[in-house]
Amino acid sequence: MQVEPGEVFGFLGPNGAGKTTAVKLLLGLTRPTRGGGTVLGAPIGDRRARAGIGYLPELFRYQPWLRAREVLELHTRLIEAGSVAATTRVTTATIDATLGDVGLLDRADDMVGGFSKGMQQRLGLGVALLGAPPLVVLDEPTSALDPVGRMDVRSIIGRAREAGSTVFLNSHLLGEVERVCDRVAIVDHGRVLESGRLDDLLGDAGVRIRVTDLPPAALADLDRFGSVTHNDGWLSIASIEPEAVPDVVASIVNAGGRVHAVDVGRMTLEDRFLRLVGGTQPADTGPPR
Amino acid sequence: MRAILTIARLTVAEAARRRILVVLLALTLVSVALTTLGVERLVTLGRASGDANELEIQVGVSQILILVAFMFSFVLAMTAAFLAAPSIAADLETGVAHALLARPIRRADYVIGRWIGLVVIVAAYAAGSGLLEIAAVRLVTGYAPPQPPMAVAFLSAQAIVLLTLALLCSTRLPAIAAGAICVVVYGLGWMAGVFAGIGRVFDAGPLVAVAEASRWLLPSDGLWRGTIYSLEPPAVVLVALGRGGPAADANPFFASTPPPLPFLAWSVAWVVLVLALTVISLDRRDL
C-alpha cells in the first residue's frame, strides 16, 4: 500500500480490521511484530517521520486542566523540541488561525475539561493540523461530531489538501470517505483487500433497488443479471447493463417482491466495501445515489 | 532536553492547576501551626513545673521534632506515591499519551520529564514544610536541630525513591494499583528497619540479614534514618549509646550513625536504575 504526497487517502475496513493498529504503527505508538514501511522517507515510528505528522487519535483526550489555546501551545513546544529538521514555525497567530479553522476560536481560553466530546474532537483536529504538517493522520475524525461538524471536517480536509498536506483518513464511515478521498484502501483482518482510485473502484455500472417481500429463491435467480448483494432492504447488482434494469424489476415483481425504489448508477463505496469484506456492516452512506 | 523540560513544566503546571499544590500548602500550614502550638505548650509546662532542666527540655523537643518529621515523611511518601502513580498511567488510560507520544519526542524524554517535574514538587514540598516546621519550633522553644538542610534532603530523597518506584509501576499498572503498591512497600520498608534493629538486640542473624537486604532493596527506610540522625542533638546519640548500647538502635526513631556513604551511593544508583527500567518499560509497551 502506498500513499502519494498531496492526496487524501481513505483507509477503510470493518471494526477490528486493523485500521487503528496500522495508524499506531505509522506513528511508532505500537511496534510491528514483522514487516515494515516508511513514512516521509523515514522508517515508521522514526522521530524524523513523526516531526512531519499531525495526528488525531481515535481515543482523543487532551489535558482537561489546560485551556484550548494552551493545548496547542504545548504541542507547538513538543513539535519544536523534538524536530530534527526545520519545520514550519508555529506562532500565536498560527494557533489562533488553527483554532478558527476548527471552530474553537471563541472558546480558546476555556478549559478543555468543560468541552463536549465534539469540541474535544475539534480541538484534536486543531492539534493535528498545527503547523501545516506534510502528513495529517486522522483516525475516525468525525466519530463525535454532529452533521454540521462532519461537514466542517470535510472542508477542513479539503483546505489541508490545498495547503499541500497529505491526509490519511482512517474511517469506517463510507459516505464520508467517498466524499473527500482521492484514493482508498479497504482492509480486513490486517490485510489490504483492495487499493486504488475511487473512480476505478466504483467504475462499474450498477443498480440499487429497494425491495421487500422478495423470496430467497428469487434472490438467487437474480444472479443471472450480475453480482448481487442484499443489505438492509436494498438489492445491489453490479456490472449490469442499463437496458437490463426493467427485466430485473419485472423478475422481482413476478417473484412476489414489492419494488419501492430503483436507482441506476455506478456502485457506491458501500456496495464495493460489502462485496469485499462480506456480511452486513454499519454504514452511513445516506440516500441512494 | 527541551522536550524533557516541556514535560517537566507540564507536570508542575498540572499539580498547580489541579490545586494539589494549594492543598499541600494549606495542610502544611495547618500541621506546622498545630504541632508548634503543641510543642510550645509542652515546653512552657515543662519549664513552669521545674521538674526538667533546660538540657532535658531540649532533648524532649528534639524527640518531638523527630516524631513530627516522621509524620511529614509519611505525608511526603503518600504524596509522592499518589502524585507519581497516575502521572503516566492516567495518560495511558485516557489516551492523552497518544497525542503526546506521537510527537517527535522520545519516550525517555516523557518519562524523565515527568520524573523531574515530580521531584521538583516533592523536594519543594519537603523543603518548605520541613524548614518551616524547624523554624517555627526554634522560634517558640529556642531549639534548633544540628543539620536542618540535611534532614530536609533525606526527607526529599526518601520521597524521590518512592515516586520513582510509583512511576515505574505506572507504566504497566493502573494508577490505583501503582499507588497502593508503593504505600505497601513503603510500610514494609519501614517495618524491615524496625525488625533489623530488634534483630540486632537479640542477635538474630537471619532476621537482621533479611531486614538489611530489604533495606537495600528499597532504600527509603535507610534514608529516613538519615533524617533522624540530622535532627538529633549529638548529646542524645552519646547518652543513648552509653545507656542502651546496641539496644538503642532498636528504637525506630533513633539513629546512632548517619547512613554510610556506600548506602547513599547505592540509593542514587537505585533511583537511576529504576528510572532506566521505567524508560525501558514504557518504551516496550504498545499504546
XYZ file of C-alpha atoms in Angstrom:
576
model
C 0.000 0.000 0.000
C 1.324 3.419 -0.904
C 0.011 6.891 -0.190
C 1.109 9.612 -2.593
C 2.030 13.135 -1.466
C -0.801 15.655 -1.602
C -3.683 13.212 -1.780
C -6.498 12.422 0.611
C -6.288 8.717 1.254
C -9.144 6.771 2.805
C -8.290 3.767 4.928
C -11.388 1.636 5.265
C -12.297 -1.529 6.994
C -14.831 -3.089 9.329
C -14.444 -2.919 13.093
C -11.390 -4.903 14.154
C -9.842 -4.852 10.678
C -6.633 -3.330 11.998
C -7.080 0.278 10.890
C -6.149 1.911 14.181
C -3.339 -0.591 14.704
C -1.930 0.374 11.314
C -2.098 4.068 12.231
C -0.347 3.408 15.543
C 2.352 1.507 13.670
C 2.880 4.513 11.394
C 3.375 6.727 14.434
C 5.507 4.337 16.458
C 2.887 4.015 19.178
C 2.857 0.279 18.509
C 5.746 -1.821 17.242
C 5.400 -4.203 14.298
C 5.898 -7.887 15.032
C 7.077 -8.217 11.413
C 7.084 -6.214 8.228
C 7.806 -2.525 7.934
C 7.372 0.620 5.934
C 8.446 4.203 5.514
C 6.711 7.480 6.273
C 8.002 10.743 4.782
C 11.184 8.931 3.826
C 11.954 7.552 7.284
C 11.194 4.161 8.843
C 7.770 4.010 10.504
C 7.846 5.310 14.056
C 11.076 7.236 13.491
C 11.254 10.646 15.152
C 12.180 12.280 11.824
C 8.938 10.999 10.380
C 6.872 11.990 13.404
C 8.211 15.551 13.119
C 6.150 15.896 9.957
C 2.954 14.191 11.106
C -0.119 15.703 12.705
C -2.259 13.088 14.410
C -5.805 12.953 15.697
C -6.101 9.731 17.727
C -9.237 7.642 17.762
C -9.182 7.977 21.548
C -8.877 11.766 21.590
C -8.302 13.208 25.032
C -6.379 16.320 25.982
C -5.339 17.702 29.351
C -8.652 18.798 30.907
C -6.869 21.310 33.120
C -5.413 23.215 30.150
C -7.146 25.833 28.042
C -7.684 25.035 24.365
C -5.018 27.545 23.368
C -2.595 26.052 25.897
C -3.042 22.577 24.419
C -1.940 23.919 21.045
C 0.940 25.803 22.689
C 2.038 22.593 24.405
C 2.046 20.715 21.108
C 3.874 23.595 19.469
C 6.637 23.266 22.069
C 6.766 19.492 21.558
C 6.992 19.899 17.786
C 9.799 22.441 18.141
C 11.572 20.484 20.891
C 11.591 17.213 19.027
C 12.056 18.313 15.466
C 15.369 17.299 13.988
C 14.820 19.385 10.878
C 13.424 22.832 10.274
C 9.636 22.857 10.371
C 7.019 25.480 9.751
C 7.255 27.935 12.615
C 4.121 27.972 14.747
C 3.278 31.408 16.093
C 0.469 32.767 18.227
C -1.211 33.889 15.014
C -0.900 30.349 13.645
C -2.508 28.958 16.780
C -5.368 31.443 16.523
C -5.828 30.597 12.848
C -5.879 26.882 13.649
C -8.432 27.392 16.418
C -10.503 29.418 13.956
C -10.266 26.667 11.333
C -11.741 24.107 13.722
C -14.379 26.494 15.082
C -12.915 26.962 18.557
C -11.523 30.490 18.444
C -14.280 31.800 20.700
C -13.529 29.014 23.202
C -9.739 29.361 23.017
C -9.399 30.401 26.648
C -11.843 27.858 28.079
C -10.687 24.791 29.969
C -10.709 21.615 27.899
C -12.353 19.808 30.833
C -15.534 21.759 30.112
C -15.606 20.791 26.435
C -18.132 18.388 24.927
C -16.782 15.337 23.112
C -17.413 17.043 19.798
C -15.452 20.112 20.866
C -12.605 17.924 22.105
C -12.548 16.240 18.712
C -12.409 19.653 17.039
C -9.511 20.521 19.342
C -7.828 17.263 18.334
C -8.229 18.253 14.696
C -6.567 21.550 15.517
C -3.692 19.725 17.211
C -3.300 17.503 14.132
C -3.317 20.444 11.704
C -0.970 22.599 13.789
C 1.934 23.928 11.725
C 0.571 22.545 8.437
C 2.409 19.201 8.662
C 3.229 17.340 5.428
C 1.122 14.392 6.629
C -2.099 14.575 8.627
C -3.354 11.300 10.092
C -6.971 11.403 11.206
C -8.325 8.360 12.997
C -12.132 8.456 12.890
C -12.184 12.277 12.881
C -15.961 12.676 12.961
C -16.965 9.992 15.452
C -18.170 12.569 17.998
C -19.394 15.255 15.614
C -22.885 16.257 14.556
C -23.769 16.604 10.829
C -22.610 20.229 10.788
C -19.347 19.194 12.386
C -18.888 16.446 9.798
C -19.391 18.917 7.007
C -16.840 21.216 8.655
C -14.345 18.353 8.792
C -14.785 17.715 5.090
C -13.945 21.330 4.327
C -11.026 21.241 6.788
C -9.648 18.196 4.992
C -10.096 19.967 1.668
C -8.201 23.014 2.926
C -5.404 20.833 4.301
C -5.013 19.235 0.879
C -4.987 22.654 -0.779
C -2.269 23.701 1.678
C -0.168 20.786 0.452
C -0.729 18.268 3.221
C -1.311 14.621 2.563
C -4.318 13.417 4.545
C -4.573 9.828 5.739
C -8.188 9.352 6.761
C -8.999 6.290 8.796
C -12.711 5.714 8.932
C -15.485 3.214 8.652
C -17.947 5.935 7.669
C -18.046 5.129 3.976
C -20.093 8.108 2.851
C -17.614 10.458 4.462
C -14.685 8.757 2.752
C -16.436 8.684 -0.600
C -16.981 12.441 -0.439
C -13.431 13.528 0.341
C -10.918 10.865 -0.676
C -8.928 10.590 -3.904
C -7.860 7.022 -3.261
C -8.803 4.376 -0.749
C -7.595 1.073 0.597
C -10.025 -1.444 2.012
C -8.578 -3.673 4.704
C -9.817 -6.580 6.743
C -8.072 -8.876 9.191
C -4.888 -6.849 8.799
C -4.667 -7.305 5.017
C -5.276 -4.838 2.187
C -8.109 -6.286 0.122
C -8.159 -3.573 -2.497
C -6.476 -0.245 -3.078
C -6.890 2.357 -5.781
C -8.608 5.466 -7.075
C -12.269 5.797 -6.159
C -13.226 6.201 -9.821
C -11.534 2.915 -10.639
C -13.035 1.074 -7.698
C -16.556 2.368 -8.296
C -16.430 2.472 -12.074
C -18.842 -0.377 -12.725
C -22.395 0.469 -13.684
C -24.935 -0.903 -11.277
C -28.439 -0.648 -9.945
C -29.792 -0.358 -6.426
C -33.353 -1.477 -5.813
C -35.271 -1.059 -2.582
C -37.355 -4.198 -2.343
C -39.435 -6.051 0.238
C -41.148 -9.455 0.370
C -38.644 -10.999 -2.026
C -38.469 -14.805 -1.628
C -34.898 -16.160 -1.130
C -35.200 -18.347 -4.226
C -35.908 -15.260 -6.349
C -32.820 -13.573 -4.929
C -30.655 -16.435 -6.173
C -32.337 -16.209 -9.591
C -31.201 -12.573 -9.947
C -27.566 -13.708 -10.151
C -28.016 -14.102 -13.920
C -28.115 -10.292 -14.204
C -24.871 -9.670 -12.327
C -23.188 -9.784 -8.939
C -25.936 -9.350 -6.321
C -25.718 -8.140 -2.716
C -28.668 -7.652 -0.391
C -28.327 -5.397 2.601
C -30.837 -3.585 4.764
C -33.669 -3.846 2.217
C -31.503 -2.746 -0.705
C -30.527 -5.018 -3.552
C -27.372 -4.011 -5.381
C -26.476 -5.528 -8.719
C -23.093 -4.673 -10.149
C -21.895 -4.862 -13.748
C -25.352 -4.669 -15.211
C -26.293 -3.024 -18.483
C -28.884 -0.221 -18.031
C -31.102 -1.910 -20.646
C -31.461 -4.935 -18.366
C -32.838 -2.975 -15.423
C -36.534 -3.288 -16.452
C -36.044 -7.066 -16.753
C -34.645 -7.161 -13.211
C -37.610 -5.221 -11.868
C -40.012 -7.476 -13.751
C -38.324 -10.572 -12.309
C -38.651 -9.239 -8.782
C -42.321 -8.313 -9.228
C -43.126 -11.654 -10.868
C -41.499 -13.455 -7.945
C -43.746 -11.609 -5.484
C -41.337 -8.879 -4.419
C -42.506 -5.291 -3.900
C -40.307 -2.637 -5.512
C -40.164 0.743 -3.697
C -37.294 2.483 -5.468
C -34.864 1.954 -8.318
C -31.554 3.799 -8.529
C -29.458 3.273 -11.619
C -25.864 4.421 -11.428
C -22.439 3.312 -10.504
C -21.770 1.247 -7.444
C -21.413 3.067 -4.106
C -18.398 2.644 -1.917
C -20.648 0.788 0.469
C -21.500 -1.756 -2.223
C -17.839 -2.224 -3.015
C -16.933 -2.466 0.625
C -19.624 -5.057 1.369
C -18.656 -7.096 -1.631
C -15.043 -7.198 -0.413
C -15.468 -7.751 3.298
C -18.818 -9.575 3.125
C -21.580 -9.572 5.729
C -23.592 -6.569 6.751
C -21.577 -3.672 8.070
C -22.867 -0.431 9.520
C -22.598 2.410 7.071
C -23.794 5.983 6.777
C -23.972 6.395 3.064
C -27.268 8.242 3.283
C -29.793 8.136 0.461
C -29.088 6.001 -2.596
C -27.272 7.624 -5.441
C 16.415 18.467 26.550
C 13.677 20.934 25.524
C 11.201 18.082 25.347
C 12.163 16.948 28.854
C 11.740 20.456 30.257
C 8.404 20.860 28.456
C 7.059 17.697 30.075
C 8.536 18.675 33.463
C 6.828 22.072 33.275
C 3.614 20.362 32.248
C 3.828 18.115 35.328
C 4.339 21.029 37.715
C 1.616 23.047 35.987
C -0.778 20.106 36.311
C -0.159 19.881 40.064
C -0.745 23.619 40.372
C -3.875 23.688 38.186
C -5.400 20.694 39.916
C -4.944 22.577 43.203
C -2.646 19.880 44.585
C -0.002 22.465 45.492
C -2.548 24.728 47.194
C -3.928 21.822 49.226
C -0.420 20.736 50.236
C 0.471 24.275 51.239
C -2.690 24.688 53.291
C -2.213 21.344 55.031
C 1.422 22.194 55.754
C 0.476 25.499 57.346
C -2.181 23.811 59.481
C 0.220 20.998 60.501
C 3.036 23.392 61.370
C 0.692 25.648 63.341
C -0.814 22.788 65.364
C 2.454 20.956 66.054
C 4.229 24.190 67.001
C 1.390 25.056 69.348
C 1.698 21.620 70.947
C 5.468 21.898 71.334
C 5.178 25.395 72.793
C 2.625 24.209 75.365
C 4.723 21.219 76.411
C 7.870 23.312 76.775
C 6.052 26.031 78.707
C 4.560 23.458 81.076
C 7.932 21.711 81.486
C 9.707 24.930 82.321
C 6.931 26.037 84.690
C 6.946 22.757 86.610
C 10.669 22.964 87.269
C 10.960 19.161 87.047
C 13.174 19.252 83.968
C 16.347 21.182 83.296
C 16.936 23.023 80.016
C 19.026 20.201 78.526
C 16.244 17.684 79.197
C 13.725 20.058 77.642
C 15.919 20.470 74.549
C 16.234 16.691 74.257
C 12.471 16.333 74.622
C 11.896 18.924 71.868
C 14.333 17.103 69.579
C 12.377 13.871 70.041
C 9.076 15.582 69.320
C 10.613 17.156 66.232
C 11.650 13.687 65.035
C 8.077 12.438 65.531
C 6.760 15.415 63.580
C 9.347 14.699 60.878
C 8.040 11.139 60.773
C 4.561 12.489 60.149
C 5.905 14.676 57.341
C 7.875 11.726 55.991
C 4.663 9.686 55.844
C 2.725 12.518 54.200
C 5.562 13.039 51.705
C 5.702 9.346 50.908
C 1.952 9.240 50.279
C 2.120 12.437 48.238
C 4.973 11.062 46.155
C 3.186 7.763 45.565
C -0.167 9.275 44.685
C 1.261 12.023 42.503
C 3.545 9.691 40.581
C 1.215 6.697 40.280
C -1.293 8.377 37.941
C 1.195 10.595 36.148
C 1.889 8.100 33.362
C -0.876 5.537 33.989
C -3.655 8.115 33.667
C -2.183 9.481 30.425
C -2.096 5.951 29.018
C -5.588 5.063 30.237
C -7.275 8.238 28.974
C -5.400 8.435 25.680
C -3.650 11.749 26.460
C -0.347 9.916 25.932
C -1.281 9.001 22.341
C -1.264 12.623 21.238
C 1.880 13.461 23.242
C 3.982 10.464 22.236
C 3.051 10.778 18.561
C 5.082 13.988 18.616
C 8.762 13.799 17.683
C 9.923 13.164 21.248
C 11.481 10.068 22.796
C 9.526 8.136 25.356
C 12.585 8.593 27.583
C 12.042 12.378 27.329
C 8.481 11.905 28.524
C 9.469 9.666 31.472
C 12.398 11.814 32.584
C 10.333 14.988 32.189
C 7.603 13.505 34.360
C 10.212 12.435 36.924
C 11.889 15.842 37.083
C 8.549 17.607 37.483
C 7.546 15.295 40.312
C 10.940 15.642 42.004
C 10.603 19.439 41.896
C 7.167 19.251 43.528
C 8.194 16.760 46.215
C 11.513 18.448 47.005
C 9.872 21.870 47.212
C 7.189 20.492 49.497
C 9.786 18.739 51.698
C 11.953 21.833 51.896
C 9.055 24.178 52.530
C 7.268 22.105 55.137
C 10.430 20.795 56.851
C 12.230 24.108 57.161
C 9.050 25.920 58.190
C 8.447 23.390 60.966
C 12.037 23.615 62.220
C 11.941 27.413 62.126
C 8.613 27.544 63.970
C 9.832 25.169 66.697
C 13.022 27.167 67.075
C 11.001 30.343 67.389
C 8.890 29.056 70.283
C 11.454 26.837 72.077
C 14.854 28.150 71.097
C 15.905 24.658 69.989
C 17.392 24.077 66.538
C 18.447 20.639 65.308
C 22.068 20.261 64.207
C 21.575 19.792 60.431
C 18.198 21.055 59.139
C 19.208 21.108 55.432
C 20.436 17.519 55.652
C 17.203 16.447 57.357
C 15.188 18.020 54.548
C 17.481 16.469 51.936
C 16.972 12.998 53.415
C 13.198 13.561 53.623
C 13.192 14.529 49.945
C 15.398 11.605 48.982
C 13.046 9.167 50.672
C 10.103 10.617 48.767
C 12.082 10.567 45.498
C 12.761 6.854 45.957
C 9.044 6.199 46.342
C 7.960 8.411 43.473
C 10.480 6.708 41.193
C 9.049 3.321 42.125
C 5.488 4.622 41.601
C 6.482 5.951 38.175
C 7.833 2.525 37.183
C 4.617 0.847 38.313
C 2.504 3.415 36.455
C 3.943 2.345 33.095
C 2.313 -1.059 33.442
C -0.376 -0.858 36.125
C -3.494 1.225 36.680
C -2.883 4.314 38.811
C -4.630 2.961 41.905
C -2.672 -0.304 41.837
C 0.633 1.535 41.359
C -0.109 3.862 44.274
C -1.222 1.014 46.529
C 1.944 -0.952 45.796
C 4.120 1.998 46.770
C 2.257 2.570 50.038
C 2.572 -1.101 50.992
C 6.242 -1.233 50.001
C 6.919 1.934 51.992
C 5.311 0.376 55.077
C 7.207 -2.875 54.627
C 10.470 -0.978 54.213
C 9.901 0.881 57.472
C 8.979 -2.338 59.294
C 12.108 -4.004 57.915
C 14.160 -1.253 59.547
C 12.414 -1.860 62.868
C 12.944 -5.625 62.598
C 16.610 -5.115 61.769
C 17.084 -3.077 64.968
C 15.263 -5.586 67.139
C 17.125 -8.451 65.455
C 20.449 -6.878 66.398
C 19.414 -6.614 70.066
C 18.587 -10.319 70.169
C 21.489 -11.243 67.911
C 19.070 -12.852 65.414
C 21.417 -13.112 62.427
C 18.980 -14.352 59.749
C 16.348 -11.765 60.725
C 18.910 -8.984 60.527
C 20.174 -10.275 57.173
C 16.695 -10.336 55.634
C 15.797 -6.936 57.072
C 19.091 -5.412 55.895
C 18.606 -6.894 52.424
C 15.152 -5.352 52.172
C 16.620 -2.005 53.247
C 18.972 -2.159 50.241
C 16.172 -3.400 48.003
C 14.154 -0.277 48.848
C 16.377 2.408 50.369
C 13.526 4.553 51.756
C 13.946 3.452 55.392
C 17.729 3.867 55.305
C 17.194 7.443 54.103
C 14.631 8.040 56.860
C 17.385 7.117 59.337
C 19.414 9.926 57.802
C 16.578 12.349 58.590
C 16.541 11.171 62.202
C 20.299 11.495 62.581
C 20.215 15.026 61.138
C 17.621 16.071 63.712
C 19.275 14.525 66.802
C 21.444 16.610 69.116
C 24.880 14.895 69.463
C 24.267 14.608 73.220
C 21.272 12.348 72.610
C 23.366 9.994 70.490
C 26.087 9.780 73.128
C 23.666 9.268 76.025
C 21.544 6.701 74.178
C 24.541 4.658 73.107
C 26.078 4.903 76.564
C 22.958 3.681 78.311
C 21.416 1.344 75.730
C 24.341 0.161 73.656
C 23.154 -1.757 70.588
C 19.620 -1.863 72.029
C 19.298 1.857 71.308
C 19.203 1.116 67.590
C 16.033 -0.932 68.051
C 14.209 2.358 68.561
C 12.715 3.240 65.138
C 13.057 6.938 65.978
C 16.744 6.845 66.825
C 19.841 6.597 64.645
C 23.289 6.191 66.153
C 25.094 6.865 62.867
C 24.327 8.642 59.591
C 23.642 6.426 56.569
C 27.021 5.138 55.319
C 28.389 6.556 52.072
C 28.119 3.240 50.157
C 24.421 3.164 51.056
C 23.946 6.736 49.834
C 25.770 5.889 46.607
C 23.545 2.823 46.222
C 20.452 4.970 46.808
C 21.442 7.243 43.934
C 22.218 4.220 41.747
C 18.897 2.652 42.768
C 16.969 5.716 41.579
C 18.898 5.788 38.286
C 18.333 2.066 37.728
C 14.610 2.207 38.469
C 14.252 5.277 36.237
C 16.048 3.411 33.446
C 13.693 0.470 33.968
C 10.767 2.884 33.727
C 12.024 4.155 30.373
C 12.531 0.601 29.087
C 9.129 -0.486 30.373
C 7.304 2.349 28.597
C 9.465 2.025 25.512
C 8.458 -1.618 25.088
C 4.801 -1.025 25.696
C 2.375 -0.867 22.790
C -0.048 2.002 23.231
